[in-house]
XYZ file of C-alpha atoms in Angstrom:
699
model
C 51.619 -109.178 201.767
C 49.747 -107.027 199.400
C 46.157 -106.197 200.664
C 44.110 -108.038 198.121
C 41.417 -106.200 195.843
C 38.084 -108.023 196.376
C 37.231 -109.949 193.159
C 34.000 -108.306 192.420
C 32.355 -108.324 189.113
C 30.742 -105.156 190.304
C 33.968 -103.287 190.971
C 33.411 -99.397 190.669
C 36.931 -98.073 189.620
C 37.312 -94.359 190.337
C 40.283 -92.499 188.413
C 41.378 -89.654 190.519
C 42.521 -86.561 188.707
C 43.049 -84.263 191.872
C 39.722 -83.198 193.082
C 39.328 -82.667 196.917
C 36.126 -84.654 196.801
C 37.345 -87.717 195.206
C 37.458 -89.783 198.379
C 33.829 -88.720 198.981
C 32.975 -90.659 195.666
C 34.629 -93.756 197.077
C 32.752 -93.515 200.366
C 29.350 -92.607 198.932
C 29.375 -95.757 196.639
C 30.369 -98.017 199.369
C 27.374 -96.628 201.341
C 25.364 -98.217 198.503
C 26.850 -101.567 199.348
C 29.049 -101.534 196.272
C 32.588 -101.848 196.388
C 34.591 -98.901 194.856
C 38.380 -98.386 194.745
C 40.334 -95.246 193.827
C 43.437 -95.097 191.763
C 45.452 -92.346 190.241
C 43.865 -91.062 186.987
C 47.179 -91.296 184.996
C 47.644 -95.198 186.076
C 48.616 -97.514 183.225
C 45.911 -99.439 181.291
C 47.293 -102.526 182.650
C 46.621 -101.369 186.077
C 42.984 -100.791 185.074
C 42.444 -103.817 183.094
C 43.875 -106.146 185.978
C 41.177 -104.671 188.255
C 38.483 -105.632 185.695
C 35.834 -102.970 186.638
C 32.268 -102.931 185.556
C 32.000 -99.022 186.140
C 34.737 -96.234 185.760
C 34.102 -92.911 187.332
C 36.326 -89.849 186.244
C 36.601 -87.624 189.038
C 36.830 -83.951 189.220
C 40.072 -81.999 189.281
C 41.748 -78.487 189.605
C 42.948 -78.481 186.057
C 41.648 -77.226 182.819
C 41.558 -79.675 179.966
C 43.560 -76.975 177.909
C 46.395 -76.923 180.462
C 49.662 -78.355 179.135
C 49.875 -80.548 182.410
C 46.327 -81.519 182.448
C 46.108 -85.300 183.452
C 44.113 -87.734 181.415
C 43.404 -91.424 181.159
C 45.981 -93.632 179.460
C 46.252 -94.315 175.709
C 43.653 -96.986 174.662
C 41.203 -96.169 177.331
C 38.378 -95.443 175.170
C 39.006 -98.564 173.073
C 39.223 -100.672 176.149
C 36.031 -99.624 177.739
C 34.007 -99.713 174.611
C 35.060 -103.149 173.642
C 34.375 -104.496 177.253
C 31.086 -102.780 177.816
C 32.381 -100.725 180.712
C 30.108 -97.914 181.806
C 31.875 -94.484 182.256
C 30.663 -91.561 184.352
C 32.537 -88.199 184.143
C 32.259 -85.736 187.186
C 32.956 -82.161 186.439
C 36.555 -82.289 185.041
C 35.840 -85.894 184.112
C 32.758 -84.765 182.013
C 34.958 -82.306 180.149
C 37.605 -84.912 179.591
C 34.976 -87.211 178.051
C 33.787 -84.364 175.733
C 37.188 -83.206 174.574
C 38.507 -86.858 174.044
C 35.485 -87.986 172.174
C 35.472 -84.958 169.600
C 33.472 -82.391 171.451
C 34.609 -78.770 172.461
C 35.274 -77.532 175.718
C 35.741 -73.896 176.275
C 36.123 -71.157 179.165
C 32.631 -70.558 180.140
C 31.116 -67.197 179.687
C 29.678 -67.536 183.371
C 31.795 -69.511 185.611
C 29.591 -71.608 187.956
C 30.808 -72.201 191.727
C 28.610 -73.030 194.586
C 24.931 -74.084 194.739
C 23.088 -73.872 191.355
C 19.871 -75.200 190.325
C 19.632 -77.540 187.275
C 16.554 -78.592 185.271
C 16.096 -82.059 183.758
C 15.400 -81.708 179.958
C 14.856 -85.247 178.650
C 14.132 -88.553 180.130
C 17.355 -90.439 181.607
C 18.159 -93.265 183.875
C 20.234 -90.612 185.814
C 16.920 -88.718 186.875
C 14.620 -91.664 186.911
C 12.676 -90.393 189.950
C 12.377 -86.777 188.944
C 11.520 -86.943 185.186
C 11.409 -84.202 182.656
C 11.144 -80.772 183.965
C 12.024 -81.561 187.475
C 14.542 -79.172 189.281
C 17.080 -79.763 191.816
C 19.962 -77.854 193.764
C 23.413 -79.128 193.094
C 26.935 -78.012 193.861
C 29.069 -76.618 190.997
C 32.767 -75.750 190.792
C 33.957 -75.109 187.382
C 35.152 -72.569 184.910
C 35.210 -74.491 181.631
C 32.241 -75.730 180.151
C 31.290 -78.104 177.326
C 30.110 -75.892 174.202
C 29.738 -78.828 171.706
C 29.025 -82.304 172.571
C 30.504 -85.336 170.690
C 28.449 -87.064 168.168
C 25.719 -89.284 169.596
C 25.719 -87.469 172.901
C 22.644 -85.387 174.209
C 22.071 -82.795 176.914
C 20.034 -84.283 179.790
C 20.199 -81.307 182.128
C 21.090 -77.643 182.211
C 21.915 -75.163 184.953
C 19.894 -71.856 185.537
C 22.601 -70.033 183.510
C 21.987 -72.272 180.333
C 25.146 -74.414 180.614
C 25.477 -78.093 180.194
C 24.775 -79.762 183.529
C 24.344 -83.470 182.533
C 25.068 -85.552 179.231
C 24.739 -89.001 177.986
C 25.381 -91.546 175.377
C 23.575 -94.780 176.419
C 24.802 -96.476 173.363
C 28.296 -95.998 174.032
C 27.659 -96.122 177.800
C 29.352 -92.654 178.428
C 27.566 -90.339 180.954
C 28.626 -87.127 182.595
C 27.688 -84.733 185.329
C 29.054 -81.171 185.353
C 28.392 -80.893 189.234
C 29.529 -82.821 192.256
C 26.708 -85.295 193.397
C 28.964 -86.776 196.171
C 28.802 -83.401 198.251
C 26.077 -82.934 200.693
C 25.441 -79.698 198.960
C 24.077 -81.700 196.216
C 21.066 -82.812 198.303
C 19.718 -85.361 195.713
C 23.313 -86.273 194.394
C 23.219 -89.670 196.139
C 19.926 -90.523 194.508
C 21.600 -89.644 191.129
C 24.458 -91.840 191.895
C 22.210 -94.629 193.005
C 20.280 -94.285 189.798
C 23.398 -94.495 187.647
C 24.784 -97.428 189.353
C 21.814 -99.536 190.029
C 19.538 -98.655 187.282
C 21.642 -97.641 184.393
C 24.685 -99.998 185.050
C 22.575 -102.755 186.709
C 24.902 -103.326 189.615
C 23.757 -105.558 192.264
C 24.581 -104.025 195.773
C 26.119 -106.913 197.405
C 29.228 -105.694 199.087
C 28.964 -106.335 202.960
C 31.435 -105.825 205.837
C 30.975 -109.679 206.659
C 32.148 -110.417 203.111
C 35.281 -108.415 203.799
C 35.895 -110.272 206.974
C 35.489 -113.483 205.143
C 37.780 -112.437 202.288
C 40.547 -111.099 204.482
C 40.541 -114.342 206.606
C 40.776 -116.449 203.554
C 43.448 -114.350 202.173
C 45.586 -114.430 205.396
C 45.088 -118.226 205.688
C 46.294 -118.553 202.106
C 49.462 -116.314 202.440
C 50.505 -117.426 205.989
C 51.829 -120.939 205.982
C 50.366 -123.574 208.667
C 53.722 -123.498 210.471
C 54.207 -119.548 210.125
C 54.089 -117.204 213.157
C 52.830 -113.740 213.099
C 53.708 -110.458 215.135
C 51.220 -107.890 215.649
C 52.130 -104.301 216.573
C 49.501 -102.846 218.995
C 49.129 -99.286 219.533
C 46.238 -99.328 221.716
C 44.008 -97.599 219.049
C 41.112 -98.794 217.133
C 42.770 -99.844 214.033
C 45.620 -102.245 215.373
C 42.959 -103.722 217.883
C 40.571 -104.504 215.087
C 43.540 -105.828 212.737
C 44.756 -107.981 215.750
C 41.346 -109.314 216.371
C 40.934 -110.224 212.757
C 44.258 -112.038 212.109
C 43.758 -114.019 215.460
C 40.276 -115.265 214.137
C 42.388 -116.286 211.043
C 45.396 -118.165 212.498
C 44.704 -118.438 216.276
C 47.547 -118.567 218.646
C 49.993 -118.313 215.944
C 49.585 -114.426 216.416
C 51.898 -112.919 218.903
C 50.838 -109.423 220.049
C 53.265 -106.867 221.285
C 52.701 -103.576 222.779
C 55.539 -101.007 222.820
C 55.568 -98.550 225.632
C 57.830 -95.947 223.945
C 57.263 -93.117 226.464
C 54.918 -91.422 224.061
C 51.410 -92.803 225.125
C 48.463 -91.393 226.543
C 47.603 -91.065 230.384
C 47.528 -94.630 231.794
C 47.509 -95.985 228.182
C 49.609 -99.162 228.956
C 47.455 -100.571 231.801
C 44.315 -99.798 229.858
C 45.351 -101.608 226.810
C 46.614 -104.710 228.570
C 43.179 -104.834 230.459
C 41.408 -104.670 227.203
C 43.271 -107.477 225.363
C 43.678 -109.797 228.378
C 40.187 -109.374 230.039
C 37.907 -108.481 227.101
C 39.326 -109.869 223.984
C 41.399 -112.713 225.800
C 44.433 -112.147 223.600
C 47.930 -112.619 225.122
C 50.022 -109.470 224.942
C 53.668 -109.045 225.544
C 54.509 -105.427 226.735
C 57.982 -104.027 225.790
C 59.626 -101.178 227.672
C 61.471 -99.059 225.066
C 61.069 -95.668 226.498
C 64.675 -94.884 226.870
C 65.292 -96.268 223.351
C 62.796 -93.950 221.786
C 63.338 -90.776 223.653
C 67.123 -91.201 223.106
C 66.627 -91.305 219.433
C 64.350 -88.232 219.568
C 66.408 -86.113 221.778
C 66.840 -82.902 219.936
C 64.644 -83.464 217.130
C 62.211 -80.711 216.239
C 60.974 -81.374 212.836
C 57.618 -83.547 212.948
C 58.482 -85.397 209.664
C 61.727 -86.449 211.114
C 60.210 -87.689 214.345
C 57.795 -89.975 212.316
C 60.785 -91.502 210.251
C 62.538 -92.073 213.543
C 59.691 -93.613 215.318
C 58.796 -95.933 212.292
C 62.257 -97.139 212.295
C 62.529 -97.762 216.098
C 59.388 -99.651 215.894
C 60.723 -102.018 213.594
C 63.922 -102.396 215.400
C 61.978 -103.341 218.491
C 59.784 -105.755 216.575
C 62.801 -107.400 215.016
C 64.312 -107.887 218.431
C 61.000 -109.199 219.621
C 60.908 -111.549 216.756
C 64.492 -112.842 217.346
C 63.445 -113.496 220.999
C 60.317 -115.070 219.960
C 62.285 -117.466 217.533
C 64.136 -118.857 220.543
C 61.093 -119.782 222.332
C 58.876 -121.382 219.436
C 61.952 -122.800 217.269
C 60.753 -120.752 214.161
C 61.416 -116.956 213.145
C 58.042 -115.065 212.866
C 57.580 -114.181 209.109
C 54.840 -111.311 209.032
C 54.198 -108.316 210.934
C 50.495 -107.109 211.193
C 49.852 -103.264 211.159
C 46.340 -101.227 210.972
C 47.017 -99.178 208.221
C 43.970 -97.555 206.941
C 43.154 -96.190 203.289
C 43.463 -92.728 204.548
C 46.738 -93.442 205.804
C 47.976 -94.485 202.270
C 46.473 -91.489 200.807
C 48.109 -89.104 203.008
C 51.309 -90.408 202.396
C 51.112 -89.786 198.727
C 52.004 -93.053 197.361
C 53.181 -93.893 193.695
C 50.739 -93.558 190.898
C 48.206 -96.373 190.847
C 47.363 -95.812 194.759
C 45.142 -92.942 194.332
C 46.531 -89.501 194.964
C 49.436 -88.973 192.552
C 48.184 -85.232 191.932
C 48.510 -84.266 195.641
C 51.377 -83.322 197.553
C 52.558 -85.377 200.720
C 50.472 -84.560 203.788
C 52.487 -86.690 205.961
C 54.577 -89.629 206.021
C 52.398 -92.104 207.956
C 54.453 -94.156 210.383
C 52.820 -97.456 208.798
C 53.785 -96.342 205.296
C 56.431 -93.757 204.799
C 58.070 -94.372 207.975
C 59.213 -98.074 207.542
C 62.902 -98.777 206.487
C 63.610 -100.597 203.126
C 65.460 -103.366 204.905
C 62.712 -104.467 207.084
C 62.980 -108.315 207.807
C 59.389 -108.960 208.428
C 56.821 -108.882 205.767
C 53.679 -106.833 206.343
C 50.003 -107.947 206.598
C 47.706 -104.754 206.495
C 44.261 -106.216 206.403
C 42.496 -102.941 206.791
C 44.260 -100.986 204.143
C 41.327 -100.528 201.808
C 38.993 -99.462 204.541
C 38.033 -96.121 206.032
C 37.906 -95.619 209.740
C 33.987 -95.671 210.112
C 34.203 -99.145 208.178
C 36.933 -100.426 210.482
C 34.565 -99.614 213.436
C 31.734 -101.649 211.655
C 34.220 -104.570 211.175
C 35.022 -104.189 214.953
C 31.517 -104.604 215.817
C 31.247 -107.948 213.878
C 34.535 -109.115 215.533
C 32.756 -108.332 218.889
C 35.382 -105.636 219.952
C 33.811 -103.621 222.864
C 31.693 -100.812 221.554
C 33.206 -98.336 224.058
C 36.627 -99.152 222.802
C 35.647 -98.831 219.194
C 34.331 -95.212 219.976
C 37.617 -94.075 221.181
C 39.138 -91.144 219.394
C 41.786 -91.854 216.856
C 45.429 -91.549 218.252
C 48.604 -91.442 216.060
C 51.288 -94.033 216.133
C 53.893 -91.611 216.713
C 51.921 -90.720 219.861
C 52.564 -87.641 221.671
C 55.678 -86.818 219.875
C 53.827 -85.047 216.992
C 51.594 -83.414 219.551
C 54.672 -81.723 221.245
C 55.861 -78.978 218.953
C 59.497 -78.966 219.653
C 61.891 -81.189 221.495
C 59.916 -83.985 223.243
C 62.777 -84.649 225.695
C 63.054 -81.024 226.949
C 61.716 -80.353 230.469
C 58.399 -82.268 231.346
C 56.652 -81.475 228.303
C 55.218 -85.092 227.711
C 54.116 -85.356 231.272
C 52.324 -81.774 231.175
C 50.723 -82.858 227.849
C 49.547 -86.219 229.182
C 47.730 -84.617 232.164
C 46.220 -81.742 230.029
C 44.968 -84.290 227.445
C 43.243 -86.530 230.080
C 41.687 -83.617 231.830
C 40.348 -82.327 228.458
C 39.070 -85.829 227.333
C 37.399 -86.382 230.732
C 35.760 -82.786 230.571
C 34.359 -83.596 226.983
C 32.917 -86.911 228.447
C 31.468 -85.225 231.470
C 29.748 -82.620 229.205
C 28.260 -85.529 226.992
C 30.346 -84.299 223.904
C 32.759 -87.134 223.399
C 30.693 -89.278 220.837
C 29.782 -86.018 218.921
C 33.475 -85.319 218.293
C 35.705 -87.252 215.874
C 39.059 -86.439 217.711
C 39.957 -84.338 220.434
C 43.438 -83.683 221.936
C 45.897 -81.400 223.288
C 48.972 -79.827 221.705
C 52.146 -78.708 223.853
C 53.171 -75.434 222.129
C 56.931 -74.253 222.050
C 56.069 -70.915 223.756
C 55.567 -69.746 227.200
C 52.907 -67.156 228.457
C 52.328 -64.960 231.669
C 49.433 -65.708 233.942
C 48.460 -65.664 237.488
C 48.238 -68.824 239.814
C 47.022 -68.134 243.159
C 48.280 -65.001 244.105
C 51.468 -65.323 242.096
C 52.511 -64.265 238.586
C 53.486 -67.172 236.403
C 55.431 -67.538 233.235
C 54.631 -71.127 231.984
C 53.901 -73.377 228.981
C 51.130 -72.990 226.604
C 48.975 -75.770 225.598
C 46.344 -75.695 222.798
C 43.154 -77.803 222.798
C 41.772 -79.080 219.507
C 38.488 -80.761 218.569
C 37.321 -81.789 215.093
C 34.442 -83.560 213.646
C 34.800 -85.917 210.427
C 33.358 -88.975 209.063
C 36.317 -90.773 207.594
C 39.486 -88.983 208.714
C 39.870 -87.534 205.133
C 38.374 -84.247 205.862
C 37.564 -82.469 209.159
C 35.724 -79.397 210.563
C 36.365 -77.512 213.802
C 33.993 -78.818 216.549
C 31.912 -75.853 217.774
C 31.901 -76.235 221.583
C 29.531 -73.398 221.740
C 27.167 -75.133 219.169
C 24.150 -77.153 219.951
C 25.038 -78.400 223.238
C 26.517 -75.390 224.737
C 23.720 -74.318 227.086
C 23.081 -77.805 227.947
C 26.424 -78.405 229.299
C 26.523 -75.142 231.327
C 26.521 -77.001 234.564
C 30.176 -77.945 234.082
C 31.013 -74.234 233.763
C 28.947 -72.167 236.175
C 32.263 -71.620 238.626
C 33.093 -69.026 236.144
C 30.085 -67.097 236.927
C 29.444 -67.945 240.604
C 31.458 -68.836 243.725
C 30.163 -71.159 244.788
C 28.758 -72.688 241.497
C 24.939 -72.478 241.129
C 23.269 -75.530 239.862
C 20.051 -73.807 239.764
C 21.289 -71.168 237.399
C 22.684 -73.952 235.194
C 19.349 -75.644 234.836
C 17.669 -72.335 234.090
C 20.219 -71.570 231.397
C 19.587 -75.035 229.941
C 15.940 -74.514 229.828
C 16.093 -70.975 228.416
C 18.360 -72.187 225.577
C 15.954 -74.753 224.581
C 13.129 -72.531 224.844
C 14.907 -69.803 222.503
C 15.698 -72.600 219.907
C 11.932 -73.533 219.772
C 10.980 -69.885 219.288
C 13.564 -69.313 216.854
C 12.300 -72.403 214.707
C 8.875 -70.820 214.841
C 9.855 -67.331 213.993
C 11.759 -68.811 210.815
C 8.711 -70.823 209.765
C 6.601 -67.674 210.145
C 9.047 -65.710 208.066
C 9.176 -68.417 205.287
C 5.401 -68.540 205.192
C 5.305 -64.711 204.708
C 7.809 -65.050 201.786
C 5.666 -67.323 199.790
C 3.133 -70.287 199.658
C 4.874 -73.405 200.059
C 8.220 -72.048 201.343
C 8.106 -73.774 204.726
C 7.733 -77.006 203.249
C 10.270 -76.613 200.402
C 12.946 -74.829 202.418
C 12.677 -75.292 206.096
C 14.063 -78.657 206.315
C 17.153 -78.552 203.898
C 18.010 -74.914 204.794
C 17.358 -74.446 208.471
C 16.944 -77.808 210.211
C 20.616 -77.890 211.206
C 20.993 -74.657 212.711
C 22.087 -74.622 216.284
C 21.833 -72.210 219.159
C 24.312 -70.831 221.839
C 24.120 -68.434 224.510
C 26.337 -65.717 225.594
C 26.134 -63.692 228.905
C 27.271 -60.041 228.229
C 28.523 -57.504 230.407
C 28.836 -54.011 229.035
C 30.887 -51.736 231.446
C 31.073 -47.946 231.062
C 34.105 -45.733 231.437
C 35.305 -44.913 234.909
C 34.061 -41.285 234.584
C 30.573 -40.702 232.800
C 27.902 -38.243 233.530
C 24.710 -39.599 234.778
C 22.673 -38.267 231.629
C 25.430 -39.097 229.125
C 24.949 -41.918 226.540
C 27.964 -44.087 226.157
C 28.448 -46.538 223.246
C 29.064 -49.909 224.610
C 29.295 -51.663 221.360
C 29.590 -50.031 217.989
C 27.440 -50.317 214.934
C 27.619 -53.996 213.745
C 25.381 -56.805 212.338
C 25.133 -60.302 214.020
C 26.274 -63.486 212.171
C 23.464 -65.548 213.272
C 20.072 -66.188 211.597
C 18.157 -64.874 214.540
C 19.326 -63.139 217.645
C 17.224 -62.736 220.691
C 18.344 -60.445 223.536
C 17.090 -60.582 227.097
C 18.492 -57.537 228.833
C 18.121 -55.985 232.298
C 17.270 -52.358 231.010
C 14.322 -51.517 228.427
C 15.630 -49.702 225.409
C 19.150 -50.225 225.631
C 19.497 -51.884 222.308
C 18.888 -49.472 219.301
C 18.258 -50.733 215.795
C 19.502 -48.311 213.274
C 17.923 -49.842 210.207
C 15.688 -52.612 209.400
C 15.094 -53.826 205.812
C 13.405 -56.862 204.373
C 15.283 -60.157 205.476
C 18.329 -57.981 206.376
C 20.515 -58.307 209.514
C 19.783 -55.086 211.512
C 22.660 -52.827 212.024
C 22.703 -51.954 215.770
C 24.463 -50.661 218.674
C 24.496 -50.903 222.474
C 23.898 -47.808 224.387
C 24.546 -47.431 228.128
C 22.272 -44.846 229.608
C 23.564 -44.535 232.942
C 26.992 -45.207 234.460
C 26.582 -48.880 235.626
C 27.125 -52.129 234.034
C 24.334 -53.463 231.619
C 23.850 -57.064 231.517
C 22.019 -59.085 228.860
C 21.684 -62.712 227.800
C 22.130 -62.901 224.085
C 20.755 -66.180 222.237
C 22.215 -66.776 218.637
C 20.690 -69.201 216.328
C 23.315 -69.959 213.655
C 23.717 -72.127 210.531
C 26.421 -74.961 210.797
C 29.919 -73.976 209.652
C 29.856 -75.931 206.349
C 26.315 -74.457 205.462
C 26.372 -72.809 201.977
C 24.453 -69.644 201.755
C 22.646 -68.872 198.581
C 19.501 -67.213 198.227
C 16.694 -69.111 196.385
C 15.387 -67.966 193.052
C 12.128 -67.218 194.526
C 13.932 -64.671 196.929
C 16.032 -63.118 194.212
C 13.091 -62.596 191.950
C 12.931 -62.978 188.128
C 15.263 -60.603 186.264
C 16.821 -59.282 189.399
C 20.509 -59.534 190.065
C 21.917 -61.819 192.744
C 23.498 -59.569 195.285
C 25.996 -62.029 197.031
C 27.669 -64.747 195.687
C 27.125 -68.297 197.403
C 29.581 -68.513 200.397
C 30.196 -70.920 203.198
C 29.493 -69.735 206.742
C 32.675 -70.816 208.319
C 34.523 -68.648 205.664
C 32.281 -65.685 206.559
C 32.866 -66.263 210.384
C 36.661 -66.214 209.745
C 36.308 -63.121 207.512
C 34.509 -61.285 210.333
C 37.126 -62.403 213.064
C 39.883 -61.265 211.002
C 38.426 -58.046 209.744
C 37.023 -57.000 213.124
C 39.954 -57.000 215.201
C 40.445 -53.607 216.775
C 37.457 -52.211 214.814
C 34.511 -54.107 216.078
C 33.678 -51.592 218.804
C 33.085 -48.651 216.178
C 32.526 -50.396 212.648
C 30.258 -53.275 211.671
C 31.000 -55.576 208.889
C 28.106 -57.125 206.862
C 27.689 -60.107 204.388
C 27.815 -57.422 201.641
C 31.455 -56.734 202.722
C 32.307 -60.275 202.506
C 30.640 -60.641 199.044
C 32.696 -57.759 197.831
C 35.913 -59.506 199.105
C 34.925 -62.752 197.408
C 34.269 -60.887 193.967
C 37.790 -59.263 194.320
C 39.365 -62.681 195.067
C 37.881 -64.231 191.908
């Protein structure tokens, strides 16, 4: 069964030309209660016309419009949108495509614009209704080409600080363009601009609600599934299949038959937890099938994760076909459909054919619900969540009264632990080790109060061994990696910094490293000290901004520094075994800290020497041991978040003065520091200037 496209007179259709941000456009628009759908930018004109959109957005992309293989919309597209009164918005590459195809000129820009830039609104426009002429805003740009001559009838709405075109429009022909990415968080007012365009310019009424999605899906399922048809639902124990099962059960009642397959690749005590949820909380009968030997037998000797996915997908269908045959004998009719909890990101990751949204991307993985299905499958598919993102599925689950605690569970892949064991899953006791480590990891995160802040956390069994000490004995055993990431929709993810905002607050769970027996009093002091240092850091930054200029606190504190986080590090500098009483020993060589503010509490006065101190510059410093004893210090670092883009405001740079550093992302700088300082940190310090030089060389 094809997942229906909602019949909406307000559909916003996004043509994807390969931008890494395209999925964000879809999500941002849905947040406005407007349904949006993403398809390939090279889809046929018939595909587009069948969807009957009110608005079409042309996404950004990595290509130049001058490239031989540059993707473009289908022939007849311009005539179609103009004859049907469809609004068109081009973003970045999309703007350049509009300009080129309508008779303007796009050329290689004299000044390529990457990162955070400031634009100024030049004329009245529905795009910037709230700001007006002369208003300025910070945006995120990423382009090398630029529009140097606009098509007839178009006008420049906004320009960048470097004088290039930032926004264009032709209200009469209903074409608009933005030479920046309003969908990313680094364009703070981007959502306002998108809202202005869709609500004010296009006149769309925000009427798309998850309740409507539920009603539409139930209606379609009842239309497709005949009154005497029976349906099998494959339960994995995850949020997606659970919500899908609950939805279909509401549509067809007891004609839904849920089956849970124990394939030997499940989490710790997963089977009993899932059975309890469905039978006691959701009141849905579930049949549990033991297929451990079947799955592990097929996976024996298989190392390639892609092959594992294909095998698992095939075996699942085999099990479901067998279950369907058995069920047929009981009910006197063979089940016709199979329900799966496939999501929109699953389809995108599996790189479907043109018309499904990511034809310019390489396959990320074959999803077990998509690329892993055999062509001769006897059951027809029902995928009621196929157009939804993860957070939307959770919202739908709330409406369906799925327990909130279950909806917050971290995602677990259908192939299970098979893809978290890097190697043969049947070798030794890899699966059992991984289950236990994963359970300990998850429970530790919950105890620390971090579980809900992490989108997904899990352990990975690595195909290597390492030496260690257990008790008084040397060991040579397996290595397991721990991973924790944050995400909104499963499309992009950032590493979760365990030493981030809650590091000192969760110190109670790690004092055994410092004390034997653990000291709860010390944990409480650490927590209080960390909170005090955070308050002091905020005050210091407000004072610094106030010294830089009038109004800087109001203008820059909230957008630039409100998401900074602090973490503590207890440092023990040890001297060499042989050292004279009066000799100065370098405990740590010249370096600069990566944090915004560093506050050091130390047990010796004068041990930290600052070698230079400039205006708003990280001080280069070293650590000196003045006597042959260990020196302890408690360092508090107040840092930007990983995805923060650092770019000096124009007021700081000064009119007519050169910008010393290109805009850069904090996590990139952190990785640069980590890779550059291996074996050198004790003697050589690296600064943001070194990183900026590297950036310049790279471009």
